mmCIF file of C-alpha atoms and ligand atoms in Angstrom:
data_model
loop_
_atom_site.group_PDB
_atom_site.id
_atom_site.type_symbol
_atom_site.label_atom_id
_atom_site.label_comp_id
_atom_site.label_asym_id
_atom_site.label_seq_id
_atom_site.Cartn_x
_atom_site.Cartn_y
_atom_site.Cartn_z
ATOM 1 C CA UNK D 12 51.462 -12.212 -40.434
ATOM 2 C CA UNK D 13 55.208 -11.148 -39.868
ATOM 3 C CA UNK D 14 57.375 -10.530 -42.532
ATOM 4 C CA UNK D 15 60.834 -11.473 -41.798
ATOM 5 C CA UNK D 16 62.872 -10.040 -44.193
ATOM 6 C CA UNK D 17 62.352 -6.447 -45.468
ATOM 7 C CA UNK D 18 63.932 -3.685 -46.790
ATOM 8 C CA UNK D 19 62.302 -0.820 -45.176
ATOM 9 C CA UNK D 20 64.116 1.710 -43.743
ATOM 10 C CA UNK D 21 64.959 5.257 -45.284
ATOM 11 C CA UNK D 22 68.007 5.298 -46.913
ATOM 12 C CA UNK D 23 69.917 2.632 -45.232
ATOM 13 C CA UNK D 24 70.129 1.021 -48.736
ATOM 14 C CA UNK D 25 68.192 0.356 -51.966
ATOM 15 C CA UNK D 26 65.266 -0.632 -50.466
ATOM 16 C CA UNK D 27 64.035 2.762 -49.921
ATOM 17 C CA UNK D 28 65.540 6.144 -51.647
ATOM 18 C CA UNK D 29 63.868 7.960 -48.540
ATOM 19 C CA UNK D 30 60.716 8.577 -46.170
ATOM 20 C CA UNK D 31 57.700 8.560 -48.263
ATOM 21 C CA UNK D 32 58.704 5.205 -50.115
ATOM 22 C CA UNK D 33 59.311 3.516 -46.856
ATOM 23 C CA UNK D 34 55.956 4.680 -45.183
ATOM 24 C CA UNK D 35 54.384 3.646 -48.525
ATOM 25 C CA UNK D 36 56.167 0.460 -47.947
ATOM 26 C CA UNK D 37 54.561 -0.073 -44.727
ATOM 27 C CA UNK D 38 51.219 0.993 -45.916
ATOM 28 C CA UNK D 39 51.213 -1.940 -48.279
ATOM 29 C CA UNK D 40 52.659 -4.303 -45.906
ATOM 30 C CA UNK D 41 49.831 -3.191 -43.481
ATOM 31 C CA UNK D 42 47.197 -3.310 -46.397
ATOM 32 C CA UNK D 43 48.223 -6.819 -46.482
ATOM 33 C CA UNK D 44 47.536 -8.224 -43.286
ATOM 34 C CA UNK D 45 51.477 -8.135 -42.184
ATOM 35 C CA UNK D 46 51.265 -6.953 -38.058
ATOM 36 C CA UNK D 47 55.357 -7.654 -37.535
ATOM 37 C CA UNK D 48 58.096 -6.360 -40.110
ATOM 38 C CA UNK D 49 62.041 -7.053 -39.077
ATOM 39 C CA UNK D 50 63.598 -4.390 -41.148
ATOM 40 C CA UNK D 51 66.855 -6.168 -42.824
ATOM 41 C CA UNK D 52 68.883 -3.516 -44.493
ATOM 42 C CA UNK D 53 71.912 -4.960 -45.836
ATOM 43 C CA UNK D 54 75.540 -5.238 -43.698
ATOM 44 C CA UNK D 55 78.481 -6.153 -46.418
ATOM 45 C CA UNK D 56 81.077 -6.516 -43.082
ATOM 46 C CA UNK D 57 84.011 -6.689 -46.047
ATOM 47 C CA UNK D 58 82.877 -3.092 -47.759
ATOM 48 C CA UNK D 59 80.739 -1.353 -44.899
ATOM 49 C CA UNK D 60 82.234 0.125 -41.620
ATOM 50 C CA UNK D 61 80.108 -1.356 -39.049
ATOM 51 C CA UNK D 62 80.054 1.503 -36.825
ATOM 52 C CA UNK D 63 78.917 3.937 -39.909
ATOM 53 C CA UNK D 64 76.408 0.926 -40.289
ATOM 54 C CA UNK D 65 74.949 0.767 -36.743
ATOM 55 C CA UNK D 66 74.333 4.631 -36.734
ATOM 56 C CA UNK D 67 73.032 4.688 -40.519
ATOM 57 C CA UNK D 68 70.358 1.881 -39.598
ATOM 58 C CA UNK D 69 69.734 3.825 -35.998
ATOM 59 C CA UNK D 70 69.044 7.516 -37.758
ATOM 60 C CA UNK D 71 66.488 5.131 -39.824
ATOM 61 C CA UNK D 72 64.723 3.769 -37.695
ATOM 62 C CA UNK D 73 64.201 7.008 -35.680
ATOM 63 C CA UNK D 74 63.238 8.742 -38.705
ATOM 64 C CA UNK D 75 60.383 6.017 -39.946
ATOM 65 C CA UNK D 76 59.789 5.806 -36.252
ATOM 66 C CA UNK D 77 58.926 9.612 -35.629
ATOM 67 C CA UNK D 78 56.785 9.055 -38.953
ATOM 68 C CA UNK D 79 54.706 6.189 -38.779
ATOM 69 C CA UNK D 80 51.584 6.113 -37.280
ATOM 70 C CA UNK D 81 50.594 2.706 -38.136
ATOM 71 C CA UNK D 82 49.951 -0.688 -36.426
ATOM 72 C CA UNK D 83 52.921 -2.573 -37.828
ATOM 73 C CA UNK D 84 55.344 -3.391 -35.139
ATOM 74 C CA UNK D 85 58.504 -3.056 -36.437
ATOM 75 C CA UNK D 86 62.031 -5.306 -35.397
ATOM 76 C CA UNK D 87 65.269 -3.863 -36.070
ATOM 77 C CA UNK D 88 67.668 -6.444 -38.094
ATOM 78 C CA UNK D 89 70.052 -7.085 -40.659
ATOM 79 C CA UNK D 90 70.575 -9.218 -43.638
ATOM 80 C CA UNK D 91 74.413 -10.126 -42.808
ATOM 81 C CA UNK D 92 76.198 -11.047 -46.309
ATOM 82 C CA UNK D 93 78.409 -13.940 -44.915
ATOM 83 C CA UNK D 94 82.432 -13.502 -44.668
ATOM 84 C CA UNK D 95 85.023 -15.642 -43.312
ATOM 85 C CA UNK D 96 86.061 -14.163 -40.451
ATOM 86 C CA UNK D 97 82.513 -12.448 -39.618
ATOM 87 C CA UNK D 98 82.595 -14.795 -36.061
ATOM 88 C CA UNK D 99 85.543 -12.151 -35.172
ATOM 89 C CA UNK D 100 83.302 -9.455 -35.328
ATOM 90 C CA UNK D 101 83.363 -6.746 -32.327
ATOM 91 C CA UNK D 102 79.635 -6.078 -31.375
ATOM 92 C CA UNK D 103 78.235 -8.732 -33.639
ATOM 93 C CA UNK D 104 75.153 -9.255 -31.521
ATOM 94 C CA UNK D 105 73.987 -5.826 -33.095
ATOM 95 C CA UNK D 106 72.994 -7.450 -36.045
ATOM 96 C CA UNK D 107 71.104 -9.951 -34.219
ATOM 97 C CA UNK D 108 67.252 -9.070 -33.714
ATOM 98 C CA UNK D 109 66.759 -7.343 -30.311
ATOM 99 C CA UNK D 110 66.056 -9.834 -26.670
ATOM 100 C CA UNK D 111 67.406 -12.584 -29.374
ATOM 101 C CA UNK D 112 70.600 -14.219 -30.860
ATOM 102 C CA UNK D 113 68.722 -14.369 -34.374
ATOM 103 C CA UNK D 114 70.697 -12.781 -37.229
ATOM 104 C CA UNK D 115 69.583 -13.113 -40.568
ATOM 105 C CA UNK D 116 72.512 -14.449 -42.819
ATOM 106 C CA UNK D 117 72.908 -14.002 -46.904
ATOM 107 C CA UNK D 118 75.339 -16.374 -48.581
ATOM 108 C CA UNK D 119 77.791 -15.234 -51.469
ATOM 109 C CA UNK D 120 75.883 -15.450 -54.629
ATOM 110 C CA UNK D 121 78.170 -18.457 -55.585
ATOM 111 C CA UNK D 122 77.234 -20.152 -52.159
ATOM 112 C CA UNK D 123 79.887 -21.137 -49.718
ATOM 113 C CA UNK D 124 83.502 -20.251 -50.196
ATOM 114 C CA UNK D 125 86.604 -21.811 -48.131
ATOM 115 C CA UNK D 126 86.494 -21.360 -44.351
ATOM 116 C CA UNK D 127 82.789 -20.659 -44.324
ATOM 117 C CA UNK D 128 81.812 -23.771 -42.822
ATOM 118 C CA UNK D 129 83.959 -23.418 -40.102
ATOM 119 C CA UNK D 130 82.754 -19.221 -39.838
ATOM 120 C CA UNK D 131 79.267 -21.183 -39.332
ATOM 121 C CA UNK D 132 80.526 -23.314 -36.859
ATOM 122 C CA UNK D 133 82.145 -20.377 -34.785
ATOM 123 C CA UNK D 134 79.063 -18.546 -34.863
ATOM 124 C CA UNK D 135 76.994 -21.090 -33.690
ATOM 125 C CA UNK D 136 79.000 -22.364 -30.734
ATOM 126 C CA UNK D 137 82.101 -19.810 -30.009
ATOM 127 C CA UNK D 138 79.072 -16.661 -30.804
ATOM 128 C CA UNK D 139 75.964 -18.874 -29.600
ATOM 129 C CA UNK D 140 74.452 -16.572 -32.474
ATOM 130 C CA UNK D 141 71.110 -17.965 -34.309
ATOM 131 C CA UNK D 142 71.709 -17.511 -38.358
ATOM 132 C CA UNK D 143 68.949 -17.888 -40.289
ATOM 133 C CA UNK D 144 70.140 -18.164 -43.890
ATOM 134 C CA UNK D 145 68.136 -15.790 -46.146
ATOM 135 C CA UNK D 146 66.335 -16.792 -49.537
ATOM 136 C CA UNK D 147 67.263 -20.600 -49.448
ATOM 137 C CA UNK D 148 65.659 -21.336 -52.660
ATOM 138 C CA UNK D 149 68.118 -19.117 -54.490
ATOM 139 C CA UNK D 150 71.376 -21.348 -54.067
ATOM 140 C CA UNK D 151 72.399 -24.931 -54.792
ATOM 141 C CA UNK D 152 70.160 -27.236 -52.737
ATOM 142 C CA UNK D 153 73.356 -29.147 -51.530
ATOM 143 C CA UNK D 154 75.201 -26.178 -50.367
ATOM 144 C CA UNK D 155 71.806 -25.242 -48.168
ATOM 145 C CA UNK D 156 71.307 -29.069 -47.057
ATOM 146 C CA UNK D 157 74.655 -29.070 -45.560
ATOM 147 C CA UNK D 158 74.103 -25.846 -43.749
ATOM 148 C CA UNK D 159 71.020 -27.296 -42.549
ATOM 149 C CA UNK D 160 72.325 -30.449 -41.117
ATOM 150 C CA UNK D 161 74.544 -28.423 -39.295
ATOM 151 C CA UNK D 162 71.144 -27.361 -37.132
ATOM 152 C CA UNK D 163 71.305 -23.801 -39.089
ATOM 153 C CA UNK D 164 67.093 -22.957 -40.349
ATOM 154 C CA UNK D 165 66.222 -21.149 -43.592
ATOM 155 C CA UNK D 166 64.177 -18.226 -44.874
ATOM 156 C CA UNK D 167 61.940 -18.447 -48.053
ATOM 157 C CA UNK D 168 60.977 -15.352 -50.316
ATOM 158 C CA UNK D 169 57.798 -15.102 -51.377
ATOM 159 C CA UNK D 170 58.710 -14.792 -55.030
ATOM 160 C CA UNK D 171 59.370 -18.439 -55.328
ATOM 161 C CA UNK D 172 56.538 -19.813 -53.820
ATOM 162 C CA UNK D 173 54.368 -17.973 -56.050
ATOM 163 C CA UNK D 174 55.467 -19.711 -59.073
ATOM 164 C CA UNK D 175 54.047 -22.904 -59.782
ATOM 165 C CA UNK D 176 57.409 -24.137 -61.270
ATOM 166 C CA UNK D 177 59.329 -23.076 -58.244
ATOM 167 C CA UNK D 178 57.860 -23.706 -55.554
ATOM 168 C CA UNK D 179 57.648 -27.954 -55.786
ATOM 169 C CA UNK D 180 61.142 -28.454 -54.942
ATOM 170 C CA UNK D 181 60.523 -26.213 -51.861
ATOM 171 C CA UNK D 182 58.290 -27.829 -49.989
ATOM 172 C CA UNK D 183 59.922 -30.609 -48.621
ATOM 173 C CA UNK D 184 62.034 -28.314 -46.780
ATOM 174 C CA UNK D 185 58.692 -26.492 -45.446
ATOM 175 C CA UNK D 186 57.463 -30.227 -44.260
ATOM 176 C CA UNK D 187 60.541 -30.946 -42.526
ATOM 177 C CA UNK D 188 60.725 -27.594 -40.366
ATOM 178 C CA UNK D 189 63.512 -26.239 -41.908
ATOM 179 C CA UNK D 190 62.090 -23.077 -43.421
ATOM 180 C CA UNK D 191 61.219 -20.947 -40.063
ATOM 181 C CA UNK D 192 60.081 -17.986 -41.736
ATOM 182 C CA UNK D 193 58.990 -15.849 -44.696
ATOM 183 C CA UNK D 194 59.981 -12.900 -46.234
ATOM 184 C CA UNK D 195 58.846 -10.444 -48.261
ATOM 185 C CA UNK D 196 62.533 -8.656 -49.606
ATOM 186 C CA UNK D 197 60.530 -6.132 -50.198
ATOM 187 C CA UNK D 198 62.338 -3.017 -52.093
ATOM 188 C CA UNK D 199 61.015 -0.205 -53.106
ATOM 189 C CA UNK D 200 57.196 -0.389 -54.104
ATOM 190 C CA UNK D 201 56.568 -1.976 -56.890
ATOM 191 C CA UNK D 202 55.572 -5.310 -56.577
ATOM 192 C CA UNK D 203 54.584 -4.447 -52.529
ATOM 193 C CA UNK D 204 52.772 -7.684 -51.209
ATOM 194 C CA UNK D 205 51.400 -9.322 -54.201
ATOM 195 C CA UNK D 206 53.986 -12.107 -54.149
ATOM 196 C CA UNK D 207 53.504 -12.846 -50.468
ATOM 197 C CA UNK D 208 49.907 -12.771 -50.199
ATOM 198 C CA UNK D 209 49.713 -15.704 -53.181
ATOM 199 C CA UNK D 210 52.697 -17.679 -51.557
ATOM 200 C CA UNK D 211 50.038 -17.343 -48.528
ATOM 201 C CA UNK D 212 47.451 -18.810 -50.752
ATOM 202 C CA UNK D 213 48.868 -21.395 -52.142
ATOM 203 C CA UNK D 214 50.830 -22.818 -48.871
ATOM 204 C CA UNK D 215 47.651 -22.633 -46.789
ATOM 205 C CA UNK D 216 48.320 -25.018 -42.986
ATOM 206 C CA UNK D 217 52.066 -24.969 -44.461
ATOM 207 C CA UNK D 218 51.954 -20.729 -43.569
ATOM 208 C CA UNK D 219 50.447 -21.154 -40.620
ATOM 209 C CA UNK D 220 53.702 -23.979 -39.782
ATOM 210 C CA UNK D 221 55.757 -21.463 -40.822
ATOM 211 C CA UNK D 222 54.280 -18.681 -38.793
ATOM 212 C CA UNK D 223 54.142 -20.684 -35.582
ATOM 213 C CA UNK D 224 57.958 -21.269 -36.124
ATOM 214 C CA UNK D 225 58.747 -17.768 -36.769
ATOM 215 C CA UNK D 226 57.040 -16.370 -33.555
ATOM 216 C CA UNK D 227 58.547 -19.002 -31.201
ATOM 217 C CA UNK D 228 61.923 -18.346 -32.738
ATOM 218 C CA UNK D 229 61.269 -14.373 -32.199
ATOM 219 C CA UNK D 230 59.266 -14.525 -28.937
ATOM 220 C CA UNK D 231 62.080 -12.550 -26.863
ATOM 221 C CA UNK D 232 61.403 -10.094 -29.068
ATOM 222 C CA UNK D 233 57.460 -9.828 -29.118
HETATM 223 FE FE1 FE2 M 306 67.162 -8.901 -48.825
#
């Protein structure tokens, strides 16, 4: 199973306060049947210097790297919070997963703001970058439709889908091949893979949709 979205990496934000959380992390995810993990930590481009960024996430992933003895494969990413102006970006393929143009994209809170159609649009064609818009379920479905008729795919948390009241309104968007991958979000240790492995349960041929999607999309980088 491969976990798309995952906060994993020592220190390179709140997912993990340092080492031994983040190899716990992994334990779990590894306990739970995950064999891929794309390690998102989060890029703010407004608030965070993206060169202090790059070589925060690198010193990371060299650190869990020289630690981890374990059979998880893991994918360096990002979860990119959305900006007008992030298509002007120097060195933006960074944040993409490596051998691919995927780059996992987080909307405001309050969904899309002025110009960030058009930001979309510039990624997609002046970029030719991949966004896959993180945790659909948690804005307003109308906001995410558009974004999806624009040919832009989503990413589902487990949390949702492992509510019984959530998870309905999902699905259609599952059946029509816009979700093309799930995610974990895990931070820190707490809740681990719990959430997942029900979501798992309860989508059963629907995962293994999902899962198919997710490796073609990634397969430059497998
Ligand atoms: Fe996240």
């Amino acid at each position: 199973m491969l976990d798309f979205h995952a906060h994993v990496l020592p220190g390179a934000d709140h997912g993990s306060d340092g080492l031994q959380t983040s190899l716990r992390q992994l334990a779990l995810a590894e306990q739970a049947g995950i064999d891929v993990l794309v390690a998102t930590p989060h890029f703010y481009p407004q608030r965070d210097d993206f060169g202090h960024f790059l070589k925060k996430r690198e010193a990371a992933r060299a650190e869990l790297a020289d630690n981890y003895g374990g059979s998880i494969r893991l994918l360096l990413g990002a979860e990119v919070h959305v900006c007008v102006g992030l298509d002007h970006l120097e060195g933006l393929e960074e944040l993409c997963i490596p051998g691919t143009r995927v780059m996992l994209c987080e909307l405001p809170f309050r969904g899309l703001t002025g110009g960030m159609t058009e930001t979309f649009e510039r990624l997609l064609e002046d970029r030719e970058i991949v966004p896959v818009l993180a945790h659909v379920d948690r804005y307003e479905p109308t906001t995410i439709e558009n974004l999806f008729s624009m040919g832009i795919n989503g990413q589902l948390n487990a949390e949702p889908l492992s509510h019984h009241f959530r998870r309905r309104r999902l699905l259609p968007w599952i059946d029509r091949g816009q979700i093309v991958a799930l995610g974990s979000d895990i931070h820190g240790t707490a809740i681990g893979y719990s959430q997942y492995l029900k979501a798992v349960d309860f989508l059963g041929p629907r995962f293994d949709a999902i899962e198919e999607r997710v490796r073609e999309l990634l397969k430059d980088a497998l």
